[in-house]
Tab-separated table of C-alpha atoms in Angstrom:
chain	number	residue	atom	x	y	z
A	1148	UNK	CA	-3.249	19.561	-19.660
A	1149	UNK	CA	-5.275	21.108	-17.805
A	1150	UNK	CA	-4.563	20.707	-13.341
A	1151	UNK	CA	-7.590	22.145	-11.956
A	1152	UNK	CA	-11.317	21.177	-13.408
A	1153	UNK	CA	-14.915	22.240	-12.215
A	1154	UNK	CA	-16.445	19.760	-10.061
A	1155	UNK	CA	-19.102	18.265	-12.315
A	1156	UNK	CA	-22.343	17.878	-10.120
A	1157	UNK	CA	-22.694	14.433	-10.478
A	1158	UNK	CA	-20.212	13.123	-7.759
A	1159	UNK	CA	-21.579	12.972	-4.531
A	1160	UNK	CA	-19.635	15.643	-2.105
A	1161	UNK	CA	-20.117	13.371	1.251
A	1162	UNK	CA	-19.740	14.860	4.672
A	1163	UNK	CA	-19.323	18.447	5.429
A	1164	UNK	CA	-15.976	20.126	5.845
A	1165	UNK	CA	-16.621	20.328	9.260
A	1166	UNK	CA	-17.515	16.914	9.480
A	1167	UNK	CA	-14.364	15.808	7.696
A	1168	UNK	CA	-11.829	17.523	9.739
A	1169	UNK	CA	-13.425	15.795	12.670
A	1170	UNK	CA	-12.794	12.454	11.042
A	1171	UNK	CA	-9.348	13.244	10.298
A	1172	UNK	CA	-8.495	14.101	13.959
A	1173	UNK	CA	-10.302	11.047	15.228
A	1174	UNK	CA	-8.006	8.984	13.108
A	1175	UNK	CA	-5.106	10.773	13.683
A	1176	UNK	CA	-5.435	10.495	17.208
A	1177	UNK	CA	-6.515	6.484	17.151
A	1178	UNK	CA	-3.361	6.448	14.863
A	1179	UNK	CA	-1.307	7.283	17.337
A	1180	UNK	CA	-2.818	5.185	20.046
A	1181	UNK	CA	-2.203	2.203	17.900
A	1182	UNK	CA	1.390	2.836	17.381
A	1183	UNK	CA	2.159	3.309	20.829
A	1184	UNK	CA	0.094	-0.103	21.701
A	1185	UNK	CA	1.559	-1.527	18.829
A	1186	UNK	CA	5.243	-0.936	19.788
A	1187	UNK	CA	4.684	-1.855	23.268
A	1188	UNK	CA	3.035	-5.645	22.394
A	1189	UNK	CA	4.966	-8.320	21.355
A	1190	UNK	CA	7.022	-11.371	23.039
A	1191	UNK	CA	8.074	-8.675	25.685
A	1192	UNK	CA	5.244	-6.552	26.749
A	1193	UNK	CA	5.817	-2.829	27.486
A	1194	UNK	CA	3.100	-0.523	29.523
A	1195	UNK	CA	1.690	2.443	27.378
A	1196	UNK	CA	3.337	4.946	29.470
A	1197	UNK	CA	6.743	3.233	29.600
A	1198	UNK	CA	6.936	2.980	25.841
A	1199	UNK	CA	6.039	6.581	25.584
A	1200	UNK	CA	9.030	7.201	27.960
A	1201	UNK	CA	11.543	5.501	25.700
A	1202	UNK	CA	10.589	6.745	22.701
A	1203	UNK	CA	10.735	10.518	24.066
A	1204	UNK	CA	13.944	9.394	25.428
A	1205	UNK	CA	15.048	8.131	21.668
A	1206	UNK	CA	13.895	11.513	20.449
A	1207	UNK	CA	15.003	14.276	22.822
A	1208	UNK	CA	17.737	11.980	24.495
A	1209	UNK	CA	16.401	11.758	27.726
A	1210	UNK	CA	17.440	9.140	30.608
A	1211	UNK	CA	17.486	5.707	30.936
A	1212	UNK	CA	18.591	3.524	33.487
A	1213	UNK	CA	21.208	0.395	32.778
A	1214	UNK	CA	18.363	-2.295	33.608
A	1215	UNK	CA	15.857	-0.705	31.248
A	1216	UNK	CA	18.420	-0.669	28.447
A	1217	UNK	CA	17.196	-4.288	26.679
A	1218	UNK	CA	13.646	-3.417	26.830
A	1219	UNK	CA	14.869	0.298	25.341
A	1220	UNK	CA	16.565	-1.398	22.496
A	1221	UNK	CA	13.120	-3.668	21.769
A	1222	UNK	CA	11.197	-0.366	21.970
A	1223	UNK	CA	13.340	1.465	19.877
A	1224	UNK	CA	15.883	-0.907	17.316
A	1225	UNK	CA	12.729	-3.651	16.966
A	1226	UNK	CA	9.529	-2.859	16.947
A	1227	UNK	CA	9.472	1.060	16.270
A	1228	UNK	CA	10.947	0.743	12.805
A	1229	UNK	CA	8.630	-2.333	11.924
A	1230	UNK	CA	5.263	-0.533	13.658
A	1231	UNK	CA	6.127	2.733	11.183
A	1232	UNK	CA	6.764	0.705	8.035
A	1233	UNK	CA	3.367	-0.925	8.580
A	1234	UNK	CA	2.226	2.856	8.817
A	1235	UNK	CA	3.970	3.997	5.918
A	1236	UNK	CA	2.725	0.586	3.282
A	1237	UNK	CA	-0.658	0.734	5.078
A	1238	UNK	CA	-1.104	3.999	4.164
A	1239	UNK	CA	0.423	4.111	0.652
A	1240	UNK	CA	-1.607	0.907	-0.233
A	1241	UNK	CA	-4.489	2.622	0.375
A	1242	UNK	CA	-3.599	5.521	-1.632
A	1243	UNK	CA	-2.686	3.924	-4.657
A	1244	UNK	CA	-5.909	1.602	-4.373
A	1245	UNK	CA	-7.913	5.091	-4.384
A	1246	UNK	CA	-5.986	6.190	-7.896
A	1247	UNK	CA	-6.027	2.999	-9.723
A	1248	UNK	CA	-9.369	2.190	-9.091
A	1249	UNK	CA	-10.133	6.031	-10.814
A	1250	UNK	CA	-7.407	5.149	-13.259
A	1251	UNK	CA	-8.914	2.171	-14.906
A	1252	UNK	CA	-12.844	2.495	-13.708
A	1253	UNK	CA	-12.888	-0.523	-12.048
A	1254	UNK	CA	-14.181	-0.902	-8.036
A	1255	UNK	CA	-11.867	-4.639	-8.168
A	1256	UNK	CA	-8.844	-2.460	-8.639
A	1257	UNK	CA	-5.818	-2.798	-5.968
A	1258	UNK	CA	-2.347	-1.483	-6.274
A	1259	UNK	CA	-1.142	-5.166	-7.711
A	1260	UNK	CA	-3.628	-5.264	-10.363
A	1261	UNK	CA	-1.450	-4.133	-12.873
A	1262	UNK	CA	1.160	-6.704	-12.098
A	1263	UNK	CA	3.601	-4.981	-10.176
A	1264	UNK	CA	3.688	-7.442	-7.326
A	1265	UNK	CA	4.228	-10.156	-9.354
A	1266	UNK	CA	7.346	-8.716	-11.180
A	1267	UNK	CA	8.699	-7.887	-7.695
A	1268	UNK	CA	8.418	-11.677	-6.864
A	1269	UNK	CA	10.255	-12.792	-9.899
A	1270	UNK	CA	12.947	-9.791	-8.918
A	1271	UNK	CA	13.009	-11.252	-5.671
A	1272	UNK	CA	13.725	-14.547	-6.289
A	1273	UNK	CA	16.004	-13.880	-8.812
A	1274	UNK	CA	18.128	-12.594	-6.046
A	1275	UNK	CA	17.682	-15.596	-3.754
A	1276	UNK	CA	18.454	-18.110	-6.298
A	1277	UNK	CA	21.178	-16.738	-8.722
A	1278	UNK	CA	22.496	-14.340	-6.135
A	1279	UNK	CA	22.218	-11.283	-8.240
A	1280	UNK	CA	22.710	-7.836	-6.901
A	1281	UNK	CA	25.111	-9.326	-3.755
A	1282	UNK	CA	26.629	-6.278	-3.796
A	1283	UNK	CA	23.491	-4.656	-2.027
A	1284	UNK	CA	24.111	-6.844	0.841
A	1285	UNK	CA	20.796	-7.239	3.168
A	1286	UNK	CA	18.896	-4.729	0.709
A	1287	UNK	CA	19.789	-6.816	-2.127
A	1288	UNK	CA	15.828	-8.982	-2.033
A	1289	UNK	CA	14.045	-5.630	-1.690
A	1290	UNK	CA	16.456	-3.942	-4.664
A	1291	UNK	CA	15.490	-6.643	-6.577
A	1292	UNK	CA	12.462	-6.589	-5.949
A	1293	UNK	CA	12.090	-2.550	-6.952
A	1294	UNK	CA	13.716	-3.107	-10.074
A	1295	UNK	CA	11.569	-6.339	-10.903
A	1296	UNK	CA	8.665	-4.067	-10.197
A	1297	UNK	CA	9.300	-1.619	-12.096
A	1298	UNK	CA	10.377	-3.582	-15.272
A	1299	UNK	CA	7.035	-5.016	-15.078
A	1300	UNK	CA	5.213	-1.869	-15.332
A	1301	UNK	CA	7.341	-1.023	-18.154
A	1302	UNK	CA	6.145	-4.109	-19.938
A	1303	UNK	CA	2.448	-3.516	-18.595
A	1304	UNK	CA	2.705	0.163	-20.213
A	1305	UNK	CA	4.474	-1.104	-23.150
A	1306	UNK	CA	2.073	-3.762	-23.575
A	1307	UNK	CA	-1.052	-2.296	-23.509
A	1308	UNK	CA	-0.451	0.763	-26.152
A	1309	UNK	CA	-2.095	0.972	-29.165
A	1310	UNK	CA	-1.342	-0.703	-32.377
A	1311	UNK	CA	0.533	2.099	-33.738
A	1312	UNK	CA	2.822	2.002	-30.446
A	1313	UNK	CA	1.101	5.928	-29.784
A	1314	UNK	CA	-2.460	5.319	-28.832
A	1315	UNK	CA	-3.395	5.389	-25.054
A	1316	UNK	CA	-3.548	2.581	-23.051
A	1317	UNK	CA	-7.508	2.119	-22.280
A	1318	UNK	CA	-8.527	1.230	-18.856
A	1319	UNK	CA	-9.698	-2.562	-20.379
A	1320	UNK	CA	-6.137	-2.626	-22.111
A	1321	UNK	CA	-4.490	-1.895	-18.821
A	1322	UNK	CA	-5.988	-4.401	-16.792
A	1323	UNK	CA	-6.139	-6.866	-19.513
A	1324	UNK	CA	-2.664	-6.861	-19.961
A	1325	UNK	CA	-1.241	-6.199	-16.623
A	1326	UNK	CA	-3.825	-9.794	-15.275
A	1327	UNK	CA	-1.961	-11.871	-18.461
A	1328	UNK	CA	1.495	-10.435	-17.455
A	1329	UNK	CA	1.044	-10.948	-13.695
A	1330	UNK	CA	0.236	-15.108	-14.879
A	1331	UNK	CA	3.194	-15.102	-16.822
A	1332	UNK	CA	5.496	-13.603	-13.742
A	1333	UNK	CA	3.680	-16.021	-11.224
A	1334	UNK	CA	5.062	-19.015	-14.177
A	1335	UNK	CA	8.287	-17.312	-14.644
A	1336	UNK	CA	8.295	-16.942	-10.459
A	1337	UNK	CA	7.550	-20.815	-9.806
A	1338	UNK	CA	10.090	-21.804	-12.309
A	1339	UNK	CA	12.631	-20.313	-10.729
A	1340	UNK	CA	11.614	-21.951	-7.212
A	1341	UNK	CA	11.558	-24.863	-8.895
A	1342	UNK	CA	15.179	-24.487	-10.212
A	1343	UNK	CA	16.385	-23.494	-6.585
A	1344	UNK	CA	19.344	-25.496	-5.423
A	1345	UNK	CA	18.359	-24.960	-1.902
A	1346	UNK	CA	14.103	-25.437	-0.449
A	1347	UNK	CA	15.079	-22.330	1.776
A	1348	UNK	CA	14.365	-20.375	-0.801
A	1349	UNK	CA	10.980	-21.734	-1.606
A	1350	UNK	CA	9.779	-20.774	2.579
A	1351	UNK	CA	11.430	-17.634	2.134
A	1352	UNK	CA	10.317	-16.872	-0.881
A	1353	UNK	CA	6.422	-18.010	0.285
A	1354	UNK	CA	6.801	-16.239	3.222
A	1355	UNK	CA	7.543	-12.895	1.633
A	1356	UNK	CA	4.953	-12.777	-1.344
A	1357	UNK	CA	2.342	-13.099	1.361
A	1358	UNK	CA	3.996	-10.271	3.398
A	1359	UNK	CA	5.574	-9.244	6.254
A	1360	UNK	CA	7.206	-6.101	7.930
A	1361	UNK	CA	9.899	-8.258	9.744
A	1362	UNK	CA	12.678	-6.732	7.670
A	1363	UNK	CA	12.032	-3.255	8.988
A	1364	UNK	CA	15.340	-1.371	9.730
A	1365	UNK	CA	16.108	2.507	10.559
A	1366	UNK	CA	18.088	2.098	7.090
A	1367	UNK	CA	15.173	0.402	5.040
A	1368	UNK	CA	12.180	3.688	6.238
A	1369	UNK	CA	13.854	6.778	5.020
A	1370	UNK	CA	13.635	6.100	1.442
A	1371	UNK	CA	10.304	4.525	1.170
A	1372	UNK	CA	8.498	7.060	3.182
A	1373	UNK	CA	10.023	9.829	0.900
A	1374	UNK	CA	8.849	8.168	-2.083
A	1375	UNK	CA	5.071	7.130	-0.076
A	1376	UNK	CA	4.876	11.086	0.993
A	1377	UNK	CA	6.106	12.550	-1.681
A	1378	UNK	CA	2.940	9.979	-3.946
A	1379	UNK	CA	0.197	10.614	-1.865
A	1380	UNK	CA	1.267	14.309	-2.039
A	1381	UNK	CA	0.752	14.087	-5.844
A	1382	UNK	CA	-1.819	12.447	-5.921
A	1383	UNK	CA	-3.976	14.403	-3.636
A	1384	UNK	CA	-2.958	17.571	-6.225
A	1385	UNK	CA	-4.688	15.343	-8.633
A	1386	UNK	CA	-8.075	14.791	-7.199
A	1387	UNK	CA	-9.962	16.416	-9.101
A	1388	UNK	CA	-9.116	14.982	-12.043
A	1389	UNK	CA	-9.625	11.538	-10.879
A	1390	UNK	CA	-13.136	12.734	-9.938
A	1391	UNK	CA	-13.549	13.522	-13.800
A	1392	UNK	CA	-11.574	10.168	-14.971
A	1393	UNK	CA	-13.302	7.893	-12.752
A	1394	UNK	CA	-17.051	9.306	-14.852
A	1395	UNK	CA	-15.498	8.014	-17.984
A	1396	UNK	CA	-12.781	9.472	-20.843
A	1397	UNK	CA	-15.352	11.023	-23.155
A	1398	UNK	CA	-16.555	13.203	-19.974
A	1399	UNK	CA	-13.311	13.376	-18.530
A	1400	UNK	CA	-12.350	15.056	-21.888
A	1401	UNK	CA	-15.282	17.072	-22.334
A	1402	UNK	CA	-13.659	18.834	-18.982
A	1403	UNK	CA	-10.281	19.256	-20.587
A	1404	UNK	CA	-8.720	16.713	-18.939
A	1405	UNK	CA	-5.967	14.691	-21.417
A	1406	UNK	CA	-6.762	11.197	-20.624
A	1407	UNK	CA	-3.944	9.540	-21.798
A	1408	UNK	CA	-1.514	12.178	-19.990
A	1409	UNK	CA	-2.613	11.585	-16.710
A	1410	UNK	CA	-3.309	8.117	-17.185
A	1411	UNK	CA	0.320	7.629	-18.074
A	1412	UNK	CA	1.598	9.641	-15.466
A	1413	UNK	CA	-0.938	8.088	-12.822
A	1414	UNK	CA	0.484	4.552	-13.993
A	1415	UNK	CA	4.286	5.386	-13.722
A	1416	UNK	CA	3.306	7.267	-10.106
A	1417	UNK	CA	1.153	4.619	-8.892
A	1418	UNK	CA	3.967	1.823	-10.230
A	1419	UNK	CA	6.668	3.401	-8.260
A	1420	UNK	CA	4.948	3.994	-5.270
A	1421	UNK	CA	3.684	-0.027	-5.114
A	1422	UNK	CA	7.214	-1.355	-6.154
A	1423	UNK	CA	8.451	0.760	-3.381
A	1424	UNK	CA	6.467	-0.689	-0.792
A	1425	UNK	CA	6.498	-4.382	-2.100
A	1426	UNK	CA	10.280	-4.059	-1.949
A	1427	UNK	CA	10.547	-3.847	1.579
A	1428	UNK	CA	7.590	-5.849	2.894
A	1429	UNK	CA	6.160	-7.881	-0.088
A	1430	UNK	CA	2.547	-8.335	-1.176
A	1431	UNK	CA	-0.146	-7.183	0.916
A	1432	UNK	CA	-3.765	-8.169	-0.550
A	1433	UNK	CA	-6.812	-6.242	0.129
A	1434	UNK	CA	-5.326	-3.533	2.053
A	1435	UNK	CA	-5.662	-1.415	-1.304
A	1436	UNK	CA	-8.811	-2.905	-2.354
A	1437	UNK	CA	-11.202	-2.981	0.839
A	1438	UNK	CA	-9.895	0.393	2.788
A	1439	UNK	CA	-10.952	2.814	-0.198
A	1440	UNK	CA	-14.385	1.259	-0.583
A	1441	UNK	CA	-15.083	2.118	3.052
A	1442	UNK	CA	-13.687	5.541	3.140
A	1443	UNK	CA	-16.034	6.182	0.380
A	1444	UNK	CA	-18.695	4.922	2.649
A	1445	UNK	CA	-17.545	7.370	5.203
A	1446	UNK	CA	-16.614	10.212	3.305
A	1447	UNK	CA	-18.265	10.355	-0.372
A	1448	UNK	CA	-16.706	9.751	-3.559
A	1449	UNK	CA	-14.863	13.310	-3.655
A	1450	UNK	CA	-11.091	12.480	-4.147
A	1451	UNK	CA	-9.714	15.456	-2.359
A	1452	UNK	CA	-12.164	14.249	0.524
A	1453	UNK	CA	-11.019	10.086	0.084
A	1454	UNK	CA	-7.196	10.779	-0.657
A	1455	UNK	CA	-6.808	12.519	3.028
A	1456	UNK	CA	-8.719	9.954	4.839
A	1457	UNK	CA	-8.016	6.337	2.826
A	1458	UNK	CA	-4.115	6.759	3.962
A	1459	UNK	CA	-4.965	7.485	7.929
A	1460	UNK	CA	-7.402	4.165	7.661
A	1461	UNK	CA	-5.178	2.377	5.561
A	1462	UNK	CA	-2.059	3.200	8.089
A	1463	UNK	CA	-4.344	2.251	11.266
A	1464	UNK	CA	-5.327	-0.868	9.521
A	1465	UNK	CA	-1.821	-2.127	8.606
A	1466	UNK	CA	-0.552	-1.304	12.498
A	1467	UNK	CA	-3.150	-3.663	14.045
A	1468	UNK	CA	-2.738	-6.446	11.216
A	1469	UNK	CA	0.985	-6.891	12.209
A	1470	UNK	CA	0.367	-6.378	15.623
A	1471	UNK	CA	-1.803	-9.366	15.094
A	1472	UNK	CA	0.377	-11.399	12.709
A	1473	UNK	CA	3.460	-11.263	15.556
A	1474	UNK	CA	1.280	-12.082	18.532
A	1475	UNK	CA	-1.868	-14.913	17.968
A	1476	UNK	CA	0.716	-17.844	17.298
A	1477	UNK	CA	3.823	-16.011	18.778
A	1478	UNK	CA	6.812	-17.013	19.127
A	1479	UNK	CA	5.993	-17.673	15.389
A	1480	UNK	CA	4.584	-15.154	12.814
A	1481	UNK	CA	1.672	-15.313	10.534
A	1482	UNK	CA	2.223	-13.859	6.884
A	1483	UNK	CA	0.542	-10.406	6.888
A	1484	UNK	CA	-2.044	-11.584	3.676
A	1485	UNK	CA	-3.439	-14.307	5.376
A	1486	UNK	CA	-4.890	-12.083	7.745
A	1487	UNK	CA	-5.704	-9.209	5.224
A	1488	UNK	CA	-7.627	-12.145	3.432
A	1489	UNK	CA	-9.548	-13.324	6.827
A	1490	UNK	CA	-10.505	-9.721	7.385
A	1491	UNK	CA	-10.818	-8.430	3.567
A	1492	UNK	CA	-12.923	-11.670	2.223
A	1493	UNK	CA	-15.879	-11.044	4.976
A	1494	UNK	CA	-16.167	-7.027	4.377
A	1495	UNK	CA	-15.848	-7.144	0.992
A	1496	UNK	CA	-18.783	-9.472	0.762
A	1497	UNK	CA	-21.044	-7.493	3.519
A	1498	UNK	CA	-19.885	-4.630	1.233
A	1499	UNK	CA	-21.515	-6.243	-1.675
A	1500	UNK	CA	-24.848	-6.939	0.170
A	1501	UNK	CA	-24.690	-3.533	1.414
A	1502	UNK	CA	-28.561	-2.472	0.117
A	1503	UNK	CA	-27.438	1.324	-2.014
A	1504	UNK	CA	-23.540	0.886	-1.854
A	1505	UNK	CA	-22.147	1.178	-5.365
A	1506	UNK	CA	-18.488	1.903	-6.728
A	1507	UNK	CA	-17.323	5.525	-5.621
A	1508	UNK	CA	-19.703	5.891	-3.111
A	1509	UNK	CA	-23.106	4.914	-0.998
C-alpha cells in the first residue's frame, strides 16, 4: 500500500504555511497559560508566579521553604498530574475524532462511535461488581476498562466483515455495527448495575461513564501519553491518505490507496488510542466530535494541516473543562460530559446554521 499520494485538487488547502505556524504558536503558548492557571485554581488558590516556582522547583529541584510544603504537594502530587491527563485525553480525543470521521465519511463521527466506550463501561463495571482483576489494585477499573475496550473493537471489526469473513468492513458496516453493539454493551452495562450487591457501584459507576480526570496519578500518565504520542504521531504520517479516504473508496483507490488496509489499521489505531484514554478518565462526549469541525473552520480540510492543530485545541479545551468541572459547585465536582454537552450542544448547532460550513471544511 501505497504511504504517500498526490494531493488531489479537490480538498481545500486552508491557510498558508505561514499562517499555520502562527496558529500553532498561539495555541501552544495559550496552552501553556492554561496549564499553569489550571494547576494553580482549585479549593486552594495558587498565584501564577508561585505555581511556576514550584513546578521549576519539582523539575530542577530547586528550594522550598517548610511552610510552603502543603501548597507544594497540591501543586505538584494533585493537580499537576490531573491538569496533564486532561492535556493528554483532550488532545488524543481530538485526534482520533479527526481519523474516524475520514475513516467512515461521516461529519457525526467521535472516537466512541464505534463502541469502544461502551465496552470500557461493561469492563469497568465488571471490575466493581465481581471484583475481577484485584490483583491490579487501584488500576484494576481502568485495566478493565482497556481490555473491555478493546474486546469491543474486536467484536466491532469482527462484526462488520463481509459475508465471506474477508471482505472489508464498509464505512456504513462500521458504524452500523459498532451503534447496535454499543446498545447491547449499554444493556449488558445496566444489567450488571442492576445485579450490584452494593448502590456504590451504581454512583461510581455513573460518575465515571460521564468522565472525570480525578484519578490522575504520576503512575496512571506515563503509559497513556506514550500510547496518545506515539497515535497522533501515526496518524499525522497518514494524512494524506485520509485526505483521499475521506473523498470516497472508489477515488481513494483510483490514488492507490488500499482501502481496506488502512481502514483496518486506522480502526485497530484509533481503538487503542480511545480505550487508552477511556481507561483512565472515562467517556468524554463531544470533545472528539465538535473540536475537529472547528479546526477545519480554522485551518481547511488538509489532514496534515488539521492533525497538528485539532490536538493543541482539543488539549486547551479539556484543561479549562476540568478546571471548570472542580471549581463552579466546589467542594463537589461536576462529571466532565455534562459540561462537554452544555458547551458541545450550542456550537454544534451554530455550526449547523453556519451559512457555507460543510463536512471537512468551510
Amino acid at each position: 500500500m501505497s504511504n504517500t499520494v498526490a494531493e488531489p485538487a479537490a480538498i481545500a488547502t486552508g491557510p498558508s504555511r505561514g499562517t499555520g505556524i502562527l496558529v500553532v504558536a498561539v495555541l501552544v503558548a495559550v496552552l501553556l497559560g492554561s496549564i499553569v492557571v489550571a494547576i494553580g485554581l482549585g479549593s486552594a488558590s495558587v498565584a501564577p508566579a508561585d505555581t511556576v516556582r514550584y513546578l521549576w522547583a519539582a523539575l530542577a529541584g530547586g528550594p522550598i521553604s517548610a511552610d510552603e510544603v502543603p501548597t507544594y504537594e497540591i501543586v505538584w502530587q494533585l493537580r499537576t498530574p490531573r491538569v496533564l491527563l486532561a492535556v493528554v485525553v483532550g488532545a488524543g480525543l481530538s485526534a482520533v475524532g479527526v481519523a474516524v470521521q475520514a475513516m467512515v465519511r461521516n461529519p457525526l463521527a467521535d472516537p466512541f462511535v464505534l463502541g469502544v466506550s461502551s465496552g470500557a463501561s461493561v469492563g469497568a463495571v465488571s471490575v466493581l461488581v465481581f471484583g475481577v482483576l484485584a490483583a491490579a489494585g487501584i488500576y484494576a477499573i481502568s485495566l478493565g476498562a482497556f481490555v473491555g475496550a478493546l474486546g469491543a473493537a474486536a467484536l466491532v471489526h469482527l462484526a462488520s466483515r463481509g459475508r465471506s469473513g474477508t471482505g472489508g468492513a464498509t464505512p456504513l458496516r462500521l458504524v452500523l455495527t459498532g451503534i447496535a453493539l454499543a446498545y447491547a454493551f449499554q444493556a449488558a452495562m445496566a444489567l450488571l448495575i442492576y445485579l450490584a450487591p452494593q448502590g456504590e457501584a451504581t454512583s461510581t459507576v455513573l460518575f465515571w461513564t460521564l468522565g472525570s480526570f480525578g484519578a490522575a496519578t504520576w503512575g496512571v500518565l506515563p503509559l497513556v501519553v506514550v500510547i496518545v504520542v506515539v497515535g497522533v504521531v501515526l496518524l499525522w504520517r497518514r494524512a494524506r491518505d485520509l485526505d483521499v479516504l475521506a473523498l470516497g473508496d472508489e477515488t481513494a483507490t483510483s490514488m492507490g490507496v488500499d482501502t481496506t488496509v488502512l481502514r483496518r489499521r486506522l480502526f485497530v489505531l484509533t481503538s487503542v488510542m480511545t480505550g487508552a484514554m477511556v481507561a483512565v478518565s472515562g467517556a468524554i462526549g463531544f470533545v472528539g466530535l465538535i473540536v475537529p469541525h472547528l479546526v477545519r473552520i480554522v485551518a481547511g480540510s488538509t489532514h496534515t494541516k488539521v492533525l497538528v492543530i485539532a490536538p493543541l485545541a482539543g488539549a486547551i479545551f479539556a484543561v479549562w473543562v476540568d478546571l471548570l468541572s472542580r471549581t463552579v459547585v466546589a467542594p463537589r465536582e461536576l462529571p466532565l460530559g455534562v459540561i462537554t454537552a452544555l458547551v458541545g450542544v450550542p456550537v454544534f448547532l451554530l455550526l449547523m446554521r453556519r451559512r457555507g460550513y460543510v463536512f471537512g471544511g468551510s
